[in-house]
PDB file of C-alpha atoms in Angstrom:
ATOM      1  CA  MET R  83      -7.092  16.591  48.181  1.00 43.00           C
ATOM      2  CA  LYS R  84      -9.989  16.733  50.612  1.00 47.00           C
ATOM      3  CA  ARG R  85     -12.903  14.459  51.230  1.00 53.00           C
ATOM      4  CA  SER R  86     -15.855  15.298  53.448  1.00 62.00           C
ATOM      5  CA  ASP R  87     -14.955  13.997  56.894  1.00 76.00           C
ATOM      6  CA  THR R  88     -18.556  14.561  58.043  1.00 85.00           C
ATOM      7  CA  PHE R  89     -19.934  12.331  55.290  1.00 87.00           C
ATOM      8  CA  TRP R  90     -17.513   9.531  56.162  1.00 88.00           C
ATOM      9  CA  ASP R  91     -18.020   9.911  59.925  1.00 93.00           C
ATOM     10  CA  LEU R  92     -21.734   9.352  59.402  1.00 89.00           C
ATOM     11  CA  ALA R  93     -21.100   6.424  57.060  1.00 89.00           C
ATOM     12  CA  ALA R  94     -18.436   4.732  59.197  1.00 93.00           C
ATOM     13  CA  ASP R  95     -20.511   2.324  61.291  1.00 94.00           C
ATOM     14  CA  LYS R  96     -22.526   1.086  58.313  1.00 92.00           C
ATOM     15  CA  TYR R  97     -19.311   0.831  56.293  1.00 87.00           C
ATOM     16  CA  ALA R  98     -17.709  -1.270  59.033  1.00 92.00           C
ATOM     17  CA  ARG R  99     -20.574  -3.781  58.901  1.00 92.00           C
ATOM     18  CA  LYS R 100     -20.552  -4.077  55.112  1.00 90.00           C
ATOM     19  CA  PRO R 101     -18.930  -7.293  53.831  1.00 90.00           C
ATOM     20  CA  ILE R 102     -16.285  -7.307  51.094  1.00 89.00           C
ATOM     21  CA  GLY R 103     -18.209  -7.291  47.812  1.00 84.00           C
ATOM     22  CA  ASN R 104     -15.931  -9.496  45.721  1.00 90.00           C
ATOM     23  CA  GLN R 105     -13.797 -11.733  47.897  1.00 93.00           C
ATOM     24  CA  ALA R 106     -11.825 -13.229  44.998  1.00 92.00           C
ATOM     25  CA  ALA R 107     -10.817  -9.826  43.615  1.00 93.00           C
ATOM     26  CA  TYR R 108      -9.940  -8.599  47.111  1.00 95.00           C
ATOM     27  CA  ALA R 109      -7.751 -11.647  47.736  1.00 95.00           C
ATOM     28  CA  GLN R 110      -6.008 -11.112  44.416  1.00 95.00           C
ATOM     29  CA  THR R 111      -5.333  -7.479  45.314  1.00 96.00           C
ATOM     30  CA  LEU R 112      -3.847  -8.505  48.663  1.00 97.00           C
ATOM     31  CA  ASP R 113      -1.690 -11.193  47.047  1.00 97.00           C
ATOM     32  CA  ARG R 114      -0.248  -8.819  44.465  1.00 97.00           C
ATOM     33  CA  THR R 115       0.351  -6.172  47.150  1.00 98.00           C
ATOM     34  CA  ARG R 116       2.167  -8.645  49.406  1.00 98.00           C
ATOM     35  CA  ALA R 117       4.549  -9.413  46.536  1.00 98.00           C
ATOM     36  CA  TYR R 118       6.080  -5.962  47.128  1.00 98.00           C
ATOM     37  CA  LEU R 119       6.096  -5.990  50.935  1.00 98.00           C
ATOM     38  CA  SER R 120       8.823  -7.172  53.302  1.00 98.00           C
ATOM     39  CA  SER R 121       9.491  -7.325  57.022  1.00 98.00           C
ATOM     40  CA  ASP R 122      11.941  -4.390  56.976  1.00 98.00           C
ATOM     41  CA  GLN R 123       9.514  -1.838  55.514  1.00 98.00           C
ATOM     42  CA  ASN R 124       7.631   1.067  57.034  1.00 98.00           C
ATOM     43  CA  VAL R 125       4.332   1.360  55.184  1.00 98.00           C
ATOM     44  CA  LEU R 126       1.617   4.020  55.017  1.00 98.00           C
ATOM     45  CA  GLU R 127      -1.982   3.487  53.946  1.00 98.00           C
ATOM     46  CA  ILE R 128      -4.031   6.566  53.062  1.00 98.00           C
ATOM     47  CA  GLY R 129      -7.822   6.355  53.238  1.00 97.00           C
ATOM     48  CA  CYS R 130      -7.602   3.258  55.420  1.00 98.00           C
ATOM     49  CA  GLY R 131     -11.261   3.417  56.453  1.00 96.00           C
ATOM     50  CA  THR R 132     -11.969   1.026  59.310  1.00 97.00           C
ATOM     51  CA  GLY R 133      -8.601  -0.689  58.966  1.00 98.00           C
ATOM     52  CA  THR R 134      -9.552  -4.043  57.454  1.00 97.00           C
ATOM     53  CA  THR R 135      -6.869  -4.074  54.751  1.00 98.00           C
ATOM     54  CA  ALA R 136      -4.196  -2.505  56.943  1.00 98.00           C
ATOM     55  CA  LEU R 137      -4.699  -5.199  59.566  1.00 98.00           C
ATOM     56  CA  LYS R 138      -4.427  -7.942  56.963  1.00 98.00           C
ATOM     57  CA  LEU R 139      -1.148  -6.540  55.614  1.00 98.00           C
ATOM     58  CA  CYS R 140       0.614  -5.401  58.799  1.00 98.00           C
ATOM     59  CA  PRO R 141       2.031  -8.900  59.570  1.00 98.00           C
ATOM     60  CA  ASP R 142       4.033  -8.617  56.332  1.00 98.00           C
ATOM     61  CA  VAL R 143       5.896  -5.390  57.240  1.00 98.00           C
ATOM     62  CA  ARG R 144       7.873  -3.770  60.065  1.00 98.00           C
ATOM     63  CA  HIS R 145       5.230  -1.142  60.789  1.00 98.00           C
ATOM     64  CA  LEU R 146       2.083   0.062  59.085  1.00 98.00           C
ATOM     65  CA  THR R 147       0.484   3.450  59.631  1.00 98.00           C
ATOM     66  CA  GLY R 148      -3.149   3.749  58.554  1.00 98.00           C
ATOM     67  CA  THR R 149      -4.640   7.209  58.051  1.00 98.00           C
ATOM     68  CA  ASP R 150      -8.078   8.536  57.203  1.00 97.00           C
ATOM     69  CA  ILE R 151      -9.832  11.904  57.390  1.00 95.00           C
ATOM     70  CA  SER R 152     -12.722  10.357  59.320  1.00 96.00           C
ATOM     71  CA  GLY R 153     -12.238  10.288  63.057  1.00 96.00           C
ATOM     72  CA  ARG R 154     -14.991   7.701  63.444  1.00 96.00           C
ATOM     73  CA  MET R 155     -13.362   5.408  60.872  1.00 97.00           C
ATOM     74  CA  ILE R 156     -10.107   5.661  62.832  1.00 98.00           C
ATOM     75  CA  GLU R 157     -11.864   4.906  66.137  1.00 98.00           C
ATOM     76  CA  ILE R 158     -13.268   1.693  64.655  1.00 98.00           C
ATOM     77  CA  ALA R 159      -9.877   0.756  63.187  1.00 98.00           C
ATOM     78  CA  GLN R 160      -8.169   1.303  66.543  1.00 98.00           C
ATOM     79  CA  GLY R 161     -10.734  -0.929  68.205  1.00 98.00           C
ATOM     80  CA  LYS R 162     -10.059  -3.685  65.681  1.00 97.00           C
ATOM     81  CA  ALA R 163      -6.305  -3.389  66.219  1.00 98.00           C
ATOM     82  CA  LYS R 164      -6.784  -3.714  69.973  1.00 97.00           C
ATOM     83  CA  ASP R 165      -9.075  -6.726  69.586  1.00 97.00           C
ATOM     84  CA  GLN R 166      -6.555  -8.422  67.293  1.00 97.00           C
ATOM     85  CA  ALA R 167      -3.563  -7.503  69.488  1.00 97.00           C
ATOM     86  CA  ALA R 168      -1.821  -6.030  66.443  1.00 97.00           C
ATOM     87  CA  ASN R 169       1.280  -4.326  67.839  1.00 95.00           C
ATOM     88  CA  ASN R 170       2.971  -3.049  64.680  1.00 98.00           C
ATOM     89  CA  ILE R 171       0.172  -0.831  63.414  1.00 98.00           C
ATOM     90  CA  THR R 172      -0.856   2.752  64.169  1.00 98.00           C
ATOM     91  CA  PHE R 173      -4.063   4.471  63.076  1.00 98.00           C
ATOM     92  CA  ALA R 174      -4.354   8.259  62.924  1.00 98.00           C
ATOM     93  CA  LYS R 175      -6.800  10.862  61.651  1.00 97.00           C
ATOM     94  CA  GLN R 176      -4.742  12.711  59.031  1.00 96.00           C
ATOM     95  CA  THR R 177      -5.089  14.305  55.630  1.00 95.00           C
ATOM     96  CA  ILE R 178      -2.478  13.833  52.917  1.00 95.00           C
ATOM     97  CA  ASP R 179      -1.275  17.368  53.608  1.00 94.00           C
ATOM     98  CA  ASP R 180      -0.886  16.505  57.299  1.00 95.00           C
ATOM     99  CA  ILE R 181       1.244  13.510  56.347  1.00 96.00           C
ATOM    100  CA  ALA R 182       3.397  15.565  53.986  1.00 94.00           C
ATOM    101  CA  SER R 183       4.060  18.182  56.666  1.00 94.00           C
ATOM    102  CA  GLY R 184       5.528  15.541  58.997  1.00 92.00           C
ATOM    103  CA  PRO R 185       9.095  14.227  59.076  1.00 92.00           C
ATOM    104  CA  ASP R 186       8.413  10.618  58.073  1.00 92.00           C
ATOM    105  CA  GLN R 187       9.140   8.916  54.784  1.00 96.00           C
ATOM    106  CA  TYR R 188       7.873   5.472  53.844  1.00 98.00           C
ATOM    107  CA  ASP R 189       9.113   2.511  51.851  1.00 98.00           C
ATOM    108  CA  VAL R 190       5.619   1.896  50.492  1.00 98.00           C
ATOM    109  CA  VAL R 191       2.441   3.970  50.346  1.00 98.00           C
ATOM    110  CA  LEU R 192      -0.877   2.191  49.806  1.00 98.00           C
ATOM    111  CA  GLY R 193      -4.060   3.808  48.545  1.00 98.00           C
ATOM    112  CA  PHE R 194      -7.039   1.521  47.957  1.00 97.00           C
ATOM    113  CA  ASN R 195     -10.354   2.896  46.675  1.00 95.00           C
ATOM    114  CA  ILE R 196      -9.369   6.462  47.473  1.00 96.00           C
ATOM    115  CA  LEU R 197      -7.941   8.423  44.514  1.00 97.00           C
ATOM    116  CA  HIS R 198     -11.297   8.773  42.740  1.00 94.00           C
ATOM    117  CA  LEU R 199     -12.755  10.348  45.904  1.00 93.00           C
ATOM    118  CA  LEU R 200     -10.211  13.153  46.238  1.00 94.00           C
ATOM    119  CA  ASP R 201     -10.965  16.639  44.939  1.00 90.00           C
ATOM    120  CA  GLN R 202      -7.590  16.888  43.207  1.00 94.00           C
ATOM    121  CA  PRO R 203      -6.049  13.435  42.789  1.00 96.00           C
ATOM    122  CA  GLU R 204      -3.191  14.770  40.669  1.00 96.00           C
ATOM    123  CA  ASP R 205      -2.052  17.027  43.512  1.00 96.00           C
ATOM    124  CA  ALA R 206      -2.434  14.205  46.021  1.00 96.00           C
ATOM    125  CA  ILE R 207      -0.190  11.907  43.984  1.00 97.00           C
ATOM    126  CA  ALA R 208       2.467  14.607  43.677  1.00 96.00           C
ATOM    127  CA  THR R 209       2.313  15.190  47.429  1.00 96.00           C
ATOM    128  CA  LEU R 210       2.608  11.480  48.193  1.00 97.00           C
ATOM    129  CA  HIS R 211       5.729  11.358  46.015  1.00 97.00           C
ATOM    130  CA  LYS R 212       7.427  13.518  48.670  1.00 96.00           C
ATOM    131  CA  VAL R 213       6.784  11.038  51.494  1.00 97.00           C
ATOM    132  CA  ILE R 214       7.964   7.946  49.632  1.00 98.00           C
ATOM    133  CA  LYS R 215      11.629   7.112  49.865  1.00 97.00           C
ATOM    134  CA  PRO R 216      13.616   7.150  46.603  1.00 96.00           C
ATOM    135  CA  GLY R 217      12.960   3.843  44.886  1.00 97.00           C
ATOM    136  CA  GLY R 218       9.938   3.212  47.095  1.00 98.00           C
ATOM    137  CA  MET R 219       6.547   2.038  45.902  1.00 98.00           C
ATOM    138  CA  PHE R 220       3.081   3.514  45.510  1.00 98.00           C
ATOM    139  CA  ILE R 221       0.498   0.722  45.335  1.00 98.00           C
ATOM    140  CA  THR R 222      -3.059   1.678  44.567  1.00 98.00           C
ATOM    141  CA  LYS R 223      -6.359   0.258  43.434  1.00 97.00           C
ATOM    142  CA  THR R 224      -8.891   2.688  42.036  1.00 96.00           C
ATOM    143  CA  PRO R 225     -12.414   2.219  40.697  1.00 92.00           C
ATOM    144  CA  CYS R 226     -12.216   3.673  37.172  1.00 91.00           C
ATOM    145  CA  LEU R 227     -15.919   4.359  36.772  1.00 86.00           C
ATOM    146  CA  GLY R 228     -15.355   6.138  33.473  1.00 82.00           C
ATOM    147  CA  GLU R 229     -13.936   2.955  31.975  1.00 78.00           C
ATOM    148  CA  LYS R 230     -17.023   0.741  32.182  1.00 66.00           C
ATOM    149  CA  LEU R 231     -19.605   2.325  34.483  1.00 58.00           C
ATOM    150  CA  GLY R 232     -20.025   5.804  33.044  1.00 58.00           C
ATOM    151  CA  TYR R 233     -23.774   5.251  32.779  1.00 58.00           C
ATOM    152  CA  LEU R 234     -23.941   5.584  36.582  1.00 64.00           C
ATOM    153  CA  LYS R 235     -22.959   9.261  36.498  1.00 62.00           C
ATOM    154  CA  PRO R 236     -26.522  10.704  36.498  1.00 63.00           C
ATOM    155  CA  LEU R 237     -27.566   8.384  39.340  1.00 59.00           C
ATOM    156  CA  ILE R 238     -24.544   9.290  41.457  1.00 62.00           C
ATOM    157  CA  TRP R 239     -25.160  12.996  40.787  1.00 53.00           C
ATOM    158  CA  VAL R 240     -28.675  12.642  42.207  1.00 63.00           C
ATOM    159  CA  MET R 241     -27.381  10.708  45.218  1.00 61.00           C
ATOM    160  CA  GLN R 242     -24.788  13.420  45.853  1.00 59.00           C
ATOM    161  CA  LYS R 243     -27.509  16.082  45.865  1.00 61.00           C
ATOM    162  CA  LEU R 244     -29.375  14.001  48.470  1.00 62.00           C
ATOM    163  CA  GLY R 245     -26.239  13.590  50.605  1.00 68.00           C
ATOM    164  CA  LYS R 246     -26.154   9.854  49.905  1.00 62.00           C
ATOM    165  CA  ALA R 247     -22.900   9.737  47.924  1.00 60.00           C
ATOM    166  CA  PRO R 248     -19.532  11.506  48.089  1.00 71.00           C
ATOM    167  CA  HIS R 249     -17.808  13.437  45.318  1.00 76.00           C
ATOM    168  CA  VAL R 250     -16.525  10.934  42.751  1.00 82.00           C
ATOM    169  CA  HIS R 251     -14.240  11.235  39.718  1.00 83.00           C
ATOM    170  CA  PHE R 252     -15.179   9.086  36.719  1.00 87.00           C
ATOM    171  CA  LEU R 253     -11.603   8.146  35.860  1.00 93.00           C
ATOM    172  CA  ASN R 254     -10.459   5.832  33.104  1.00 93.00           C
ATOM    173  CA  TYR R 255      -7.278   3.763  32.941  1.00 95.00           C
ATOM    174  CA  ALA R 256      -5.380   6.186  30.717  1.00 96.00           C
ATOM    175  CA  ARG R 257      -6.082   9.227  32.877  1.00 95.00           C
ATOM    176  CA  LEU R 258      -5.288   7.409  36.131  1.00 97.00           C
ATOM    177  CA  GLU R 259      -2.016   5.998  34.840  1.00 98.00           C
ATOM    178  CA  GLY R 260      -1.105   9.348  33.315  1.00 97.00           C
ATOM    179  CA  MET R 261      -1.625  11.097  36.662  1.00 97.00           C
ATOM    180  CA  ILE R 262       0.624   8.612  38.420  1.00 98.00           C
ATOM    181  CA  GLN R 263       3.371   8.913  35.822  1.00 98.00           C
ATOM    182  CA  SER R 264       3.156  12.711  35.855  1.00 97.00           C
ATOM    183  CA  GLY R 265       3.449  12.593  39.648  1.00 97.00           C
ATOM    184  CA  GLY R 266       6.966  11.177  39.399  1.00 97.00           C
ATOM    185  CA  PHE R 267       6.431   7.415  39.227  1.00 98.00           C
ATOM    186  CA  ASP R 268       7.219   4.584  36.830  1.00 98.00           C
ATOM    187  CA  ILE R 269       4.391   2.068  36.548  1.00 98.00           C
ATOM    188  CA  ILE R 270       5.740  -1.461  36.893  1.00 98.00           C
ATOM    189  CA  GLU R 271       2.545  -3.524  37.222  1.00 98.00           C
ATOM    190  CA  THR R 272      -1.141  -3.117  36.429  1.00 97.00           C
ATOM    191  CA  GLY R 273      -4.178  -5.328  36.731  1.00 95.00           C
ATOM    192  CA  SER R 274      -7.955  -5.124  36.880  1.00 93.00           C
ATOM    193  CA  TYR R 275      -9.517  -6.836  39.895  1.00 88.00           C
ATOM    194  CA  PRO R 276     -12.369  -7.351  39.147  1.00 82.00           C
ATOM    195  CA  ALA R 277     -12.217  -6.646  35.421  1.00 77.00           C
ATOM    196  CA  SER R 278     -15.994  -6.320  35.198  1.00 78.00           C
ATOM    197  CA  THR R 279     -16.039  -3.021  37.126  1.00 75.00           C
ATOM    198  CA  GLY R 280     -12.836  -1.474  35.793  1.00 82.00           C
ATOM    199  CA  SER R 281     -11.128  -1.357  39.187  1.00 92.00           C
ATOM    200  CA  ARG R 282      -7.462  -0.716  38.364  1.00 96.00           C
ATOM    201  CA  PHE R 283      -4.594  -2.065  40.458  1.00 98.00           C
ATOM    202  CA  ILE R 284      -1.303  -0.227  39.918  1.00 98.00           C
ATOM    203  CA  VAL R 285       2.184  -0.637  41.359  1.00 98.00           C
ATOM    204  CA  ALA R 286       4.420   2.357  40.703  1.00 98.00           C
ATOM    205  CA  LYS R 287       8.020   3.078  41.677  1.00 98.00           C
ATOM    206  CA  ARG R 288       9.159   6.509  42.771  1.00 98.00           C
ATOM    207  CA  VAL R 289      11.750   7.984  40.413  1.00 94.00           C
TER     208      VAL R 289
END
């Protein structure tokens, strides 16, 4: 379930300056996510990075907790929250195992652009099942590089050897959806935003 916190600490400031690559697809993802959010919910986002998405969604819920393994990412997110006077959001440096060892359960867990970066995504999904309330939602968007961009695998391997890229799974739709279903969820909505890159949006209900 781990990612390299050192890699992401070093990447954080550059990541924070990088603009959203496909604004239309990002807006569509936010719109579909908001369809499942309400003002009485406590929401968790794993792999929140510098907090951009969490800060856009926190007005739609009671409270949003954003977590990431990178302390530097969290520092930047906390600075954004302060600048925006967002008072119903908390950012914390935590792993998925840290979250699971705590007492809290959530109405919704969000995971955007994160599952393909985890060492063992199947285990992470099963662990997240424990922190979602019965009937709660797991909403995720995952680049499925094995679906349409498998030709990038040799290039990414070289970049990894040079310390320029993190560990990445080349998932496809079938494997990703199978992992989520095996982790104790019913899939109730899927979409590809943007379709050209095979980035899969999934809404799943805990059973």
